GROMACS .gro file of C-alpha atoms in nm:
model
   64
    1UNK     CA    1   8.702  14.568  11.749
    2UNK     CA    2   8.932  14.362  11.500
    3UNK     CA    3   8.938  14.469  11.158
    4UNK     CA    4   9.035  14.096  10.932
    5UNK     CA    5   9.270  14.218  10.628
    6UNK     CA    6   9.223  13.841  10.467
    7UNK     CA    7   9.019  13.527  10.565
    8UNK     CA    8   9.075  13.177  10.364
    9UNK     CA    9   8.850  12.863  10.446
   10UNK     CA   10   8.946  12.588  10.248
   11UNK     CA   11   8.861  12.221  10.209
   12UNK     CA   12   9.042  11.953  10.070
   13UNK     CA   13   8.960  11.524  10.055
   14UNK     CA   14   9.193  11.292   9.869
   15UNK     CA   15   9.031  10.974   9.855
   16UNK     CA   16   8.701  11.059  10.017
   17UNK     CA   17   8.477  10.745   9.821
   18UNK     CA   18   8.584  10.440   9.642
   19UNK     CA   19   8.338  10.320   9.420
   20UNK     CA   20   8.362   9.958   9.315
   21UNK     CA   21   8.191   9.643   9.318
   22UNK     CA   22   8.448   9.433   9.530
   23UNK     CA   23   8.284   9.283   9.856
   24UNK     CA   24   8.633   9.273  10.031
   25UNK     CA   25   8.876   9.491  10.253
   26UNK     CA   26   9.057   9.672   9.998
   27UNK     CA   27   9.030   9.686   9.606
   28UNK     CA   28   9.352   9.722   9.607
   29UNK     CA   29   9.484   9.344   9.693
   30UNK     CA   30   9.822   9.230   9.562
   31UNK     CA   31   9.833   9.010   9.241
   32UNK     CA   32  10.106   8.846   9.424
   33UNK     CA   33  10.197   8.587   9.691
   34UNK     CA   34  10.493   8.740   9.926
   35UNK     CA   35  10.768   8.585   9.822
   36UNK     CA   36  10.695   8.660   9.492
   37UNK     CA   37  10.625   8.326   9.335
   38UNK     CA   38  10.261   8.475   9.197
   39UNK     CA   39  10.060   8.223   9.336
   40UNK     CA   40   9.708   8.158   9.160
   41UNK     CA   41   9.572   8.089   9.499
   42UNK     CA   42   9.677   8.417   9.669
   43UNK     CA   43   9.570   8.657   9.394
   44UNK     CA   44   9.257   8.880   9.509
   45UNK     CA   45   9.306   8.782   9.849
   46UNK     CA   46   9.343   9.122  10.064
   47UNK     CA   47   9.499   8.958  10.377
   48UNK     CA   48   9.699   9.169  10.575
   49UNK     CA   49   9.636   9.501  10.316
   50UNK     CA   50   9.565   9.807  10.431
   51UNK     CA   51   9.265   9.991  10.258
   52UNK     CA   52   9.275  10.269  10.106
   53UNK     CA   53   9.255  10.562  10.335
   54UNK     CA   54   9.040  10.873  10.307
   55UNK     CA   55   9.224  11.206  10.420
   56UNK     CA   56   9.015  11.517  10.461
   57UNK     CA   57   9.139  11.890  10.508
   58UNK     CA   58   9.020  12.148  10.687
   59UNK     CA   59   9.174  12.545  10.747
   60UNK     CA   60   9.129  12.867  10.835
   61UNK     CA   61   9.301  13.150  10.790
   62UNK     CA   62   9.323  13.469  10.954
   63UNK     CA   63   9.508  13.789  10.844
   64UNK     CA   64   9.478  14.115  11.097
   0.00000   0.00000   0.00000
Protein backbone atom coordinates (compact mmCIF):
# COMPACT_ATOMS: atom_id res chain seq x y z
CA UNK A 1 0.00 0.00 0.00
CA UNK A 2 1.32 3.61 -1.00
CA UNK A 3 0.16 6.37 0.97
CA UNK A 4 0.35 9.83 -1.85
CA UNK A 5 1.46 12.96 0.44
CA UNK A 6 0.54 15.38 -2.78
CA UNK A 7 -0.96 14.78 -6.29
CA UNK A 8 -1.07 17.81 -9.00
CA UNK A 9 -2.82 17.27 -12.51
CA UNK A 10 -2.55 20.19 -14.47
CA UNK A 11 -3.41 21.36 -17.97
CA UNK A 12 -2.14 24.01 -19.92
CA UNK A 13 -2.88 25.16 -24.07
CA UNK A 14 -1.29 28.28 -25.48
CA UNK A 15 -2.79 28.83 -28.68
CA UNK A 16 -5.33 26.04 -28.72
CA UNK A 17 -8.05 28.00 -31.46
CA UNK A 18 -7.61 30.87 -33.75
CA UNK A 19 -10.67 32.42 -34.59
CA UNK A 20 -10.73 34.52 -37.72
CA UNK A 21 -12.25 34.88 -40.95
CA UNK A 22 -9.06 34.45 -43.21
CA UNK A 23 -9.41 31.45 -45.74
CA UNK A 24 -5.54 31.05 -45.88
CA UNK A 25 -2.53 29.22 -44.11
CA UNK A 26 -1.76 31.55 -41.46
CA UNK A 27 -3.40 34.93 -40.28
CA UNK A 28 -0.39 35.87 -39.53
CA UNK A 29 1.23 36.66 -43.22
CA UNK A 30 3.96 39.29 -43.52
CA UNK A 31 2.99 42.86 -44.73
CA UNK A 32 6.22 42.61 -46.45
CA UNK A 33 8.06 41.30 -49.55
CA UNK A 34 11.63 39.71 -48.36
CA UNK A 35 13.87 42.01 -49.21
CA UNK A 36 12.01 44.50 -47.68
CA UNK A 37 10.87 46.68 -50.52
CA UNK A 38 6.95 46.27 -49.17
CA UNK A 39 5.61 45.12 -52.22
CA UNK A 40 1.72 45.74 -52.78
CA UNK A 41 1.64 42.46 -54.54
CA UNK A 42 3.16 40.30 -51.75
CA UNK A 43 1.14 41.69 -48.84
CA UNK A 44 -1.44 38.95 -47.42
CA UNK A 45 0.23 36.37 -49.23
CA UNK A 46 1.26 33.54 -46.52
CA UNK A 47 3.86 31.75 -48.75
CA UNK A 48 6.37 30.00 -47.03
CA UNK A 49 4.80 31.12 -43.23
CA UNK A 50 4.48 28.93 -40.72
CA UNK A 51 1.03 28.95 -38.87
CA UNK A 52 0.52 29.50 -35.78
CA UNK A 53 1.08 26.51 -33.65
CA UNK A 54 -1.10 25.12 -30.87
CA UNK A 55 0.95 23.71 -27.77
CA UNK A 56 -0.93 21.72 -25.18
CA UNK A 57 0.32 20.59 -21.59
CA UNK A 58 -0.23 17.82 -19.78
CA UNK A 59 1.34 16.60 -15.97
CA UNK A 60 1.16 14.70 -13.19
CA UNK A 61 2.55 14.82 -10.16
CA UNK A 62 3.26 12.47 -7.53
CA UNK A 63 4.54 13.10 -3.95
CA UNK A 64 5.08 9.76 -1.57
Amino acid sequence: RVRLKALRVYVNALNPVTITQYKGFSPEVGSQAGNGNGSDLSRGVDISIIPISAIYTVGLNIGI
